[in-house]
Structure formats: C-alpha cells, structure tokens
Short mmCIF file of C-alpha atoms and ligand atoms in Angstrom, two decimals:
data_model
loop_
_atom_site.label_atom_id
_atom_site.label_comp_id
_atom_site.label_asym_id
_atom_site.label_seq_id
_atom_site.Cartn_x
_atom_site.Cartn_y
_atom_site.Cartn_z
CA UNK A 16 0.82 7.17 14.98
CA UNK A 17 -1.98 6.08 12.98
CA UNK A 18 -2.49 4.67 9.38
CA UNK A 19 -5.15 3.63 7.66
CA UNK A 20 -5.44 3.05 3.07
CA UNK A 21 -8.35 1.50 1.26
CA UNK A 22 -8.43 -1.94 0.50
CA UNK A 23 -6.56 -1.38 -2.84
CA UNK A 24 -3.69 -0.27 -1.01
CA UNK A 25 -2.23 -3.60 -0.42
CA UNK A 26 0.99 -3.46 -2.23
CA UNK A 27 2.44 -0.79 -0.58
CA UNK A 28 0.39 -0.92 2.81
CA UNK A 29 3.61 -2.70 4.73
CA UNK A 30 6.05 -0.10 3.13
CA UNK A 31 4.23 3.03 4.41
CA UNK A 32 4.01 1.47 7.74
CA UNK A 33 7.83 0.85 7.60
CA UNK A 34 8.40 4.04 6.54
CA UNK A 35 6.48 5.70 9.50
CA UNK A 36 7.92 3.38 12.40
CA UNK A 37 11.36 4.57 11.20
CA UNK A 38 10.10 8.25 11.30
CA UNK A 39 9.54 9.16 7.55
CA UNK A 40 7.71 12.52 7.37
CA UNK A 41 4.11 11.12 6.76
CA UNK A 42 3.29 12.49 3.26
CA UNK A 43 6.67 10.55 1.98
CA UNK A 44 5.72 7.42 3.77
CA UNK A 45 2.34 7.18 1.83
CA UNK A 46 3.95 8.16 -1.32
CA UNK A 47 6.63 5.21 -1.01
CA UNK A 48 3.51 3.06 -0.48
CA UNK A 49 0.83 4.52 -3.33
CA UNK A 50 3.85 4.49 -5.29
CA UNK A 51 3.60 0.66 -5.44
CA UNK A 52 0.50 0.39 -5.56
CA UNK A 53 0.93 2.79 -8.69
CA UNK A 54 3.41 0.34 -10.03
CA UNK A 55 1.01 -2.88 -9.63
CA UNK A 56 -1.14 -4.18 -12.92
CA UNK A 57 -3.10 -6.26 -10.46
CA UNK A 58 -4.56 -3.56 -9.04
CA UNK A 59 -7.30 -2.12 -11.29
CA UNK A 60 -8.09 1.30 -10.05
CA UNK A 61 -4.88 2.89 -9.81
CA UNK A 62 -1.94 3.62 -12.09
CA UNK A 63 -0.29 0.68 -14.87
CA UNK A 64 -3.52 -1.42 -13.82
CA UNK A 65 -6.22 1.28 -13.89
CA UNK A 66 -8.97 1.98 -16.67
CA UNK A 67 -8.35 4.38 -19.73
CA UNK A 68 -11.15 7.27 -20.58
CA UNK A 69 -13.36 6.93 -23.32
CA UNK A 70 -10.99 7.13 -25.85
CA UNK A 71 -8.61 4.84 -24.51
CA UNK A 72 -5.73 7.63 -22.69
CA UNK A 73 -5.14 6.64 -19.44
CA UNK A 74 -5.31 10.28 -17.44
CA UNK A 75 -4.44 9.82 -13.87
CA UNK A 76 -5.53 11.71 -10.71
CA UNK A 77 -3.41 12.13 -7.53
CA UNK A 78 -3.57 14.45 -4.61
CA UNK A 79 -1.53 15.22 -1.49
CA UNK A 80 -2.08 17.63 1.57
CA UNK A 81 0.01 18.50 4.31
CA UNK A 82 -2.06 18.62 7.19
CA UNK A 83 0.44 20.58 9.71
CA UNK A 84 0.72 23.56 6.71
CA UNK A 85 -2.50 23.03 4.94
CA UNK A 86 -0.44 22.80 1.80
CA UNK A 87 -1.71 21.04 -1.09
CA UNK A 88 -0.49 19.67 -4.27
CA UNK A 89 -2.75 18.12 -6.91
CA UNK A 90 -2.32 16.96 -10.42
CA UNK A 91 -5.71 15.47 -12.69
CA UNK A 92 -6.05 13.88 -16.06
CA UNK A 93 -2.09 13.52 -16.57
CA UNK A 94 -0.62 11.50 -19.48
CA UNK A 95 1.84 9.18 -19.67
CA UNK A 96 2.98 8.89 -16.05
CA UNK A 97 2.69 6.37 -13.07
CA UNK A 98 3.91 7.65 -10.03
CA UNK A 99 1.08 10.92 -10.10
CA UNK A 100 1.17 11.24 -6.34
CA UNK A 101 5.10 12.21 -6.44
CA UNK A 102 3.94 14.21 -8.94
CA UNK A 103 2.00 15.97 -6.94
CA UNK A 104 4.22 16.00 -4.00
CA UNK A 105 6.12 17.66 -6.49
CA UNK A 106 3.08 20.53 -7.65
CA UNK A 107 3.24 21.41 -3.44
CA UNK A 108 7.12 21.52 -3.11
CA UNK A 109 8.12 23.40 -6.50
CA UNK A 110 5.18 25.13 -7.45
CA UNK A 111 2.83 28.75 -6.31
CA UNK A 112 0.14 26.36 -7.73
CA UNK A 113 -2.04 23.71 -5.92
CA UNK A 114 -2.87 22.00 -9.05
CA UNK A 115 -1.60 21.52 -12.69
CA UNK A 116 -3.81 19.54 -15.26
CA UNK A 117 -3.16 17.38 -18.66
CA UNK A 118 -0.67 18.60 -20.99
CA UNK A 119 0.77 20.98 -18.40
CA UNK A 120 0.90 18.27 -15.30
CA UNK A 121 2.85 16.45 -18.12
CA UNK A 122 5.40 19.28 -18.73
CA UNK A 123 5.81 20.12 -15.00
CA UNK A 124 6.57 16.55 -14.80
CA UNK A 125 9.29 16.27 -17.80
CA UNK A 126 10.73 19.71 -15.79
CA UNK A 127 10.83 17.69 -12.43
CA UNK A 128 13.04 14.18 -14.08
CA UNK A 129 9.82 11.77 -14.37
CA UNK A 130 9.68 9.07 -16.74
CA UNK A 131 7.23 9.19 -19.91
CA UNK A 132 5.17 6.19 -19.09
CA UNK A 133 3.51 3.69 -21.25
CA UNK A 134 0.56 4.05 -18.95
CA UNK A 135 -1.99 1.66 -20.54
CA UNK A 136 -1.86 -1.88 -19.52
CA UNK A 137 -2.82 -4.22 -22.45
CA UNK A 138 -5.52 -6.07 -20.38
CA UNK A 139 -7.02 -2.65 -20.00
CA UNK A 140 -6.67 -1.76 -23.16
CA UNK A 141 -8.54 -5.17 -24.80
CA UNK A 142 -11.58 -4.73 -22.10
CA UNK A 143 -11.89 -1.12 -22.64
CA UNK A 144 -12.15 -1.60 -26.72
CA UNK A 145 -14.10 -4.70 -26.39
CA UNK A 146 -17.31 -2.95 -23.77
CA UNK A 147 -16.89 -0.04 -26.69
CA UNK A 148 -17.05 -1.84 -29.19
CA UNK A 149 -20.54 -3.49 -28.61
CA UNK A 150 -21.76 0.15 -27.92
CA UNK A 151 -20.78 1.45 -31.71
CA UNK A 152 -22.22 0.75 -34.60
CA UNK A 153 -20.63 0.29 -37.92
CA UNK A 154 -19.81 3.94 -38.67
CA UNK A 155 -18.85 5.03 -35.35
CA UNK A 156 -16.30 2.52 -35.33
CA UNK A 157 -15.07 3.50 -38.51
CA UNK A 158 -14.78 7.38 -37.55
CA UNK A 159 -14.08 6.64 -33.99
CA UNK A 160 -13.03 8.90 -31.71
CA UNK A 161 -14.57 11.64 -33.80
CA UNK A 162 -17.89 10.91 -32.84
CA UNK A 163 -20.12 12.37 -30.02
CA UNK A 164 -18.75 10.43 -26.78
CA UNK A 165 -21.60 12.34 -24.07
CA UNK A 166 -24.58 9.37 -25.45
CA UNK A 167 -22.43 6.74 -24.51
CA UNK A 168 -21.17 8.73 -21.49
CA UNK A 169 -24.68 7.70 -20.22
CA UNK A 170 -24.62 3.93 -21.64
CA UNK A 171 -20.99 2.46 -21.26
CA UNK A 172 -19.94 4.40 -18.46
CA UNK A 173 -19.85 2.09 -15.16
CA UNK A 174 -18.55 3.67 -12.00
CA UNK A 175 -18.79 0.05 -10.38
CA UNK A 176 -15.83 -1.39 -12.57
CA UNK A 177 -13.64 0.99 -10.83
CA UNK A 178 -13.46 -0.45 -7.60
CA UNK A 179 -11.57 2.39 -6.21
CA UNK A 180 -8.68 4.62 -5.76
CA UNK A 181 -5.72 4.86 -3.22
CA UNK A 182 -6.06 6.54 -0.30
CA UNK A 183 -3.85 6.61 2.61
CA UNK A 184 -4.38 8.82 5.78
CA UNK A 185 -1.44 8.93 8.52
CA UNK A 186 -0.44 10.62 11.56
CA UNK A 187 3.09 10.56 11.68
CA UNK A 188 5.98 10.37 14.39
CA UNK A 189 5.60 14.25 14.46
CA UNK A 190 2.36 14.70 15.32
CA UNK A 191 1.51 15.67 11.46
CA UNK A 192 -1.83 14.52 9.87
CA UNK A 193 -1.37 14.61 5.87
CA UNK A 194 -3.28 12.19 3.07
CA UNK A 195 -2.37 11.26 -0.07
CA UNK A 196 -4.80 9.61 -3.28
CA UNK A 197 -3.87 8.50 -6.69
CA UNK A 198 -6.49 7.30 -9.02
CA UNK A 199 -7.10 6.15 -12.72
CA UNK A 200 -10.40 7.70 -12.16
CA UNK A 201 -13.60 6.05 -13.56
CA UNK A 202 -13.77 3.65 -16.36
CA UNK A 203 -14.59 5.15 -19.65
CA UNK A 204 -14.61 8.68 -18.22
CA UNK A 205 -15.40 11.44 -20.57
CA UNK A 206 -11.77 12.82 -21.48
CA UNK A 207 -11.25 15.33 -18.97
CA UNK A 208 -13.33 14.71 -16.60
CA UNK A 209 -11.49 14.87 -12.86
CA UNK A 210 -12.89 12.64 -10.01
CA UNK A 211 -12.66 13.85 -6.26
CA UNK A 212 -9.17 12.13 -5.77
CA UNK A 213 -7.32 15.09 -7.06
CA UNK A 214 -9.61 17.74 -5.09
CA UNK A 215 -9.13 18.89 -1.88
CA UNK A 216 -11.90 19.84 0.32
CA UNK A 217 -13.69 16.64 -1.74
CA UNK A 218 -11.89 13.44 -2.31
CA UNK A 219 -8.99 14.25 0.90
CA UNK A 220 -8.42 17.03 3.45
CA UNK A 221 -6.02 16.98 6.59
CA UNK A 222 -5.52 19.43 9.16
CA UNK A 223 -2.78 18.14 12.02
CA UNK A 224 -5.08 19.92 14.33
CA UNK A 225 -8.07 18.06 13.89
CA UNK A 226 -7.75 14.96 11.47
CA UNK A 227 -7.55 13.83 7.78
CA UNK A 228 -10.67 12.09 5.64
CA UNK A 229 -10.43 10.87 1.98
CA UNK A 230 -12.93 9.10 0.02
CA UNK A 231 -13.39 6.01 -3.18
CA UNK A 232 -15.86 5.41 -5.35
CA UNK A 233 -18.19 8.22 -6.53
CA UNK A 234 -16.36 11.40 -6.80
CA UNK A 235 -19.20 13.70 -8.26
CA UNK A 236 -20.76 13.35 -5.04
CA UNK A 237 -18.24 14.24 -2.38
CA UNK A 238 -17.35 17.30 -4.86
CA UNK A 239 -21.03 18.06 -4.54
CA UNK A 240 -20.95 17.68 -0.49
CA UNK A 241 -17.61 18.76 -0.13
CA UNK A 242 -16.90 15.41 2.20
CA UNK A 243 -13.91 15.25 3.41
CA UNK A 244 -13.83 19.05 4.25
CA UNK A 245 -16.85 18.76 5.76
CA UNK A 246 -15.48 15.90 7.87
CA UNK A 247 -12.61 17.71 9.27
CA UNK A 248 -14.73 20.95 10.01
CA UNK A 249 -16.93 18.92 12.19
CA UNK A 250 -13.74 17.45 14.01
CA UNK A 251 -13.21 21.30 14.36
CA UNK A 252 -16.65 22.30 15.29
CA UNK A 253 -16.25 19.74 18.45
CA UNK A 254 -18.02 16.90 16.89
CA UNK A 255 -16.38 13.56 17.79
CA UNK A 256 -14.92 11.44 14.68
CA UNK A 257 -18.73 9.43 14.68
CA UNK A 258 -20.48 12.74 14.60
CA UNK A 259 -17.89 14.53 11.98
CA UNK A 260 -18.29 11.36 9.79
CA UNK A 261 -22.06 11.46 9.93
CA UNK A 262 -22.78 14.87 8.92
CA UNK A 263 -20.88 14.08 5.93
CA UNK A 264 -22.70 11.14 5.00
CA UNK A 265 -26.49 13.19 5.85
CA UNK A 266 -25.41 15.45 3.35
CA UNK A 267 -24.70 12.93 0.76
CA UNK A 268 -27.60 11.31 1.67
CA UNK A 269 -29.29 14.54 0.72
CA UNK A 270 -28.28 14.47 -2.91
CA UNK A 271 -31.36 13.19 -4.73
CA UNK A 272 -30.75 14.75 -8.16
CA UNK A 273 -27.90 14.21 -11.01
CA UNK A 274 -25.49 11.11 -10.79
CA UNK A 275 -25.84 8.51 -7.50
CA UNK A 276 -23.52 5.64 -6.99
CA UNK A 277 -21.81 4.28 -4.19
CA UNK A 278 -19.10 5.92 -1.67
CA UNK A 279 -16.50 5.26 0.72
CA UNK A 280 -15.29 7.67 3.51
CA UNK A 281 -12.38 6.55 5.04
CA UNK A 282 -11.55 9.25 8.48
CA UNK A 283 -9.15 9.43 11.36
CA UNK A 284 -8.61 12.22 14.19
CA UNK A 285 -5.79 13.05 16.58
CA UNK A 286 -6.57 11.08 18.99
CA UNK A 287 -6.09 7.60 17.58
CA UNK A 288 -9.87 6.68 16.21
CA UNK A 289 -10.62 5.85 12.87
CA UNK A 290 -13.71 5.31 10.81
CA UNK A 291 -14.69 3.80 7.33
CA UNK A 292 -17.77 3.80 5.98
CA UNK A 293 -19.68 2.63 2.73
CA UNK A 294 -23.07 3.83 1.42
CA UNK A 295 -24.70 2.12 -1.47
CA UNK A 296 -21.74 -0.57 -1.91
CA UNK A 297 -22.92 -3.79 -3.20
CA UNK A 298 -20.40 -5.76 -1.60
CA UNK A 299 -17.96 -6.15 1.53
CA UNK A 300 -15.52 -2.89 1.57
CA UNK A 301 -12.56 -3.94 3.66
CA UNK A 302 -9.76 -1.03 4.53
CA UNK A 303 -6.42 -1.64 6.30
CA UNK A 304 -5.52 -0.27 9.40
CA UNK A 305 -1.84 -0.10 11.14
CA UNK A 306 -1.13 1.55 14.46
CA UNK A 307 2.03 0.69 16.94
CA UNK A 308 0.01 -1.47 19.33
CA UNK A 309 -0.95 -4.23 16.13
CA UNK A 310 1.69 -6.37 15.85
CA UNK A 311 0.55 -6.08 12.06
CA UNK A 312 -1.58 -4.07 9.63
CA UNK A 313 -5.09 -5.64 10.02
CA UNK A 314 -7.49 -5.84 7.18
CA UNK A 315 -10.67 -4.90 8.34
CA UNK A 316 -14.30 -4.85 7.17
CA UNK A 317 -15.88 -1.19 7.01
CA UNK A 318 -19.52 -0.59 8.62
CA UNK A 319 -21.90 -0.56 5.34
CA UNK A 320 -24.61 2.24 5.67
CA UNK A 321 -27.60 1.68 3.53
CA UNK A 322 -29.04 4.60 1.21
N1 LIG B 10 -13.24 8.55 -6.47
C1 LIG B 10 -12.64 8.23 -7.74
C2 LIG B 10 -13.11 9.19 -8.77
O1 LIG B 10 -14.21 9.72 -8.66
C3 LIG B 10 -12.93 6.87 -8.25
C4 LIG B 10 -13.03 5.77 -7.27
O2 LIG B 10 -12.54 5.88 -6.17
O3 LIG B 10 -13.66 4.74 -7.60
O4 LIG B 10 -12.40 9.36 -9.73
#
C-alpha cells in the first residue's frame, strides 16, 4: 500500500490512510479524505474555501479513475455543490458517461441525493470583488457582468493565488491503483473554463498495472502534454518511475508558446516508489506521503526542477 496527496490535502490525509489500513477500496478511501478537505474554508484551492470565476460562481472540478478497470468519472464547472469528487464517483458508478458538466453535473447530482450547496465562502467572495473591483472602471461596474470578461482574463487572472488542488494517489489493500482530484480551479477563471483536475489523461491517470500520476497548478499545460498519461505510458513502455516522470516534464518543458506557469506532478508505481516534482514554483512544495512501514504520514518537501 502506498499513498501519497498534495500538500493541501491535510484535512483528510489521516482519514484516507485510516480508511486504507482497514481495507477500504482505494477510490472510497481518497474520497472520505478529499471530502474533508472539500469541507475545509481554510483550505483555499478546493471546495467551501476555493476561489469563484470571474463572475463570482464558484464551479468546481473533480475527477476519479479506477486504475484496475480504467474507469473514469469526471464532473467540471459544477454549481452549488461541495463534495464534487463523490460526485464524480457517482458519474463512474451510475452513468454510460465519463463526464457531465455545469447545469447537467448539477442535475445528475439533485438525481443522485446531494445537497444544493452555498458554495461561496464570504472571505472569497470580499477578495474576489475587491481584486475586480480595482480592474473596472466606473461603467463596468455599473453593467457588470455584462461586460467583455476575456481583457481582464489577461489582467486579473493569477494562477499563483490558487495554490492548488487535491490530489490523492493510492494503491490499495487489493493491489488497485486509482486517483482522485477535486479543485475550485483557478482564481477568476473565465466562466467555463475546466482545469486539468477533471481530465483524465491530463490532470490524473491510473492503471493498477503500471501506476497512477496527477498534477496542481497549471492545468492548460498538462492538457497540452497530456502528463499524467504520458507518465503512466512510460511506466508501461519500461521506463522506471524517474524516467516516466521525466519525459513528462521534457515535454512540458517543450511548451514555449500560449500560457506558462508553474506545475506539480505528483507519481507513484507498483512497486512502492513515489515521486513529486515542481517546475517553475516560487516557493517550497511539500506533499504527504503514508505507507505501512511510517509509523505516520510524513510531510515531505518535493524536488524543485527549474524551467
Ligand atoms: N490544476 C488546477 C487547474 O488547472 C489548478 C491548480 O491545481 O492550481 O484548475
């Protein structure tokens, strides 16, 4: 067994770990954990405490994939509800679909029994208006939203305030490699717009044969590199977790063009190794790792890789 979740992930770290040592299927393990972390306003990335979009509508990301079926449920820019990665846990168990988005992610999750959430946490709601505000003038603020939001798209927009996401990454009691992510997504995101944390192949992948990788930060660039696909292939391919996790990062690396910002990969294979790993980050990354021979999760400092 093997777990390892972002720094972010501290509120529900110990409960996941509980969870697996009493042989909880994996995916449900990291739910009962992001599912706190979902729940906590001092964590600012992720659920209550996590950033609206431009117009001040929290829309949350989430993503899970089983790693022994290669099934995969995702749910992006969802209203009005907390706990997105039950949500969808829920898109893989009831659903033909991989992924359901906004208004219908919402429905699905009136079918399934969830909550409607007051989602916005005041404190987000009084920074969000207040960096907007400065950015309007007069009129806009009079008309807002119905102005043109892509200018300050470009202006306001600061991937850097959103710290991160969740992501966990486990290999369970069975043998089964899954991951899980929930996100508020970037600060002052264009309505709409999806990160990598709800897309598989980009923000997470797992394959019980191989290993699982999930990434934080800048999610237009692992959907541009496909990363944590591209991790899991390598594991595939023969490459050893080092190898797998540098290929990934030379192809991000090779992304000149469009939006750059900084990126965590977080990785684990079969065989007990893990590896985290930040480009462009500005200051210490630190991840958490549990397996049964620590006495207790450690939080440890990931290797920084420079551009
Ligand atoms: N990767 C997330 C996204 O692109 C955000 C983050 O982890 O900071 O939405």
């Amino acid at each position: 067994m093997i777990l390892i979740a972002n720094s972010e992930a501290w509120p529900g770290f110990a409960r996941t770990v509980a969870a697996l040592k009493a042989g909880t299927y994996g995916i449900d393990a990291m739910i009962e954990g992001i599912a706190e972390v979902e729940r906590e306003p001092k964590v600012r990335s992720v659920g209550y405490g996590g950033w609206p979009n431009m117009i001040g509508e929290m829309e949350c990301d989430a993503g899970v994939m089983d790693g022994t079926t290669r099934e995969v449920g995702c749910v992006g820019a969802v209203p009005s509800t907390i706990p997105v990665a039950a949500l969808a846990r829920e898109v893989m168990r009831r659903l033909p679909h991989v992924m359901l988005t906004g208004a219908g992610a919402r429905r699905f999750a009136d079918e399934c029994g969830f909550a409607r959430d007051d989602a916005l946490f005041p404190d987000s709601k009084r920074v969000w208006w207040e960096r907007l505000e400065q950015e309007l003038s007069p009129e806009e603020r009079a008309k807002f939203p119905d102005i043109p939001l892509a200018p300050l798209n470009h202006t306001i927009t600061d991937p850097e305030r959103v710290r991160d996401t969740t992501v966990f990454l486990a290999r369970d009691a069975a043998g089964g490699t899954h991951a899980v992510t929930s996100t508020s997504g970037w600060a002052w995101k264009y309505p709409g717009r999806l990160g990598d944390s709800p897309i598989p192949g980009a923000g997470f992948y797992a394959d019980s044969r191989y290993g699982a990788a999930a990434c934080t930060h800048t999610g237009e660039m692992t959907m541009r590199a496909g990363t944590a696909r591209s991790i899991v292939l390598g594991l595939r391919m023969g490459l050893s977790l080092i190898e797998a996790v540098d290929l990934a990062v030379a192809d991000v690396r090779d992304l000149t063009a469009g939006f750059i910002g900084a990126l965590v990969i977080h990785a684990i294979d079969i065989h007990g190794n893990h590896r985290v790993v930040a480009l462009n980050c500005h200051e210490p990354i630190r991840y958490w790792l549990w397996h049964p021979a620590l006495a207790a999760p450690e939080h440890r400092e990931a290797e920084h890789l420079t551009a």
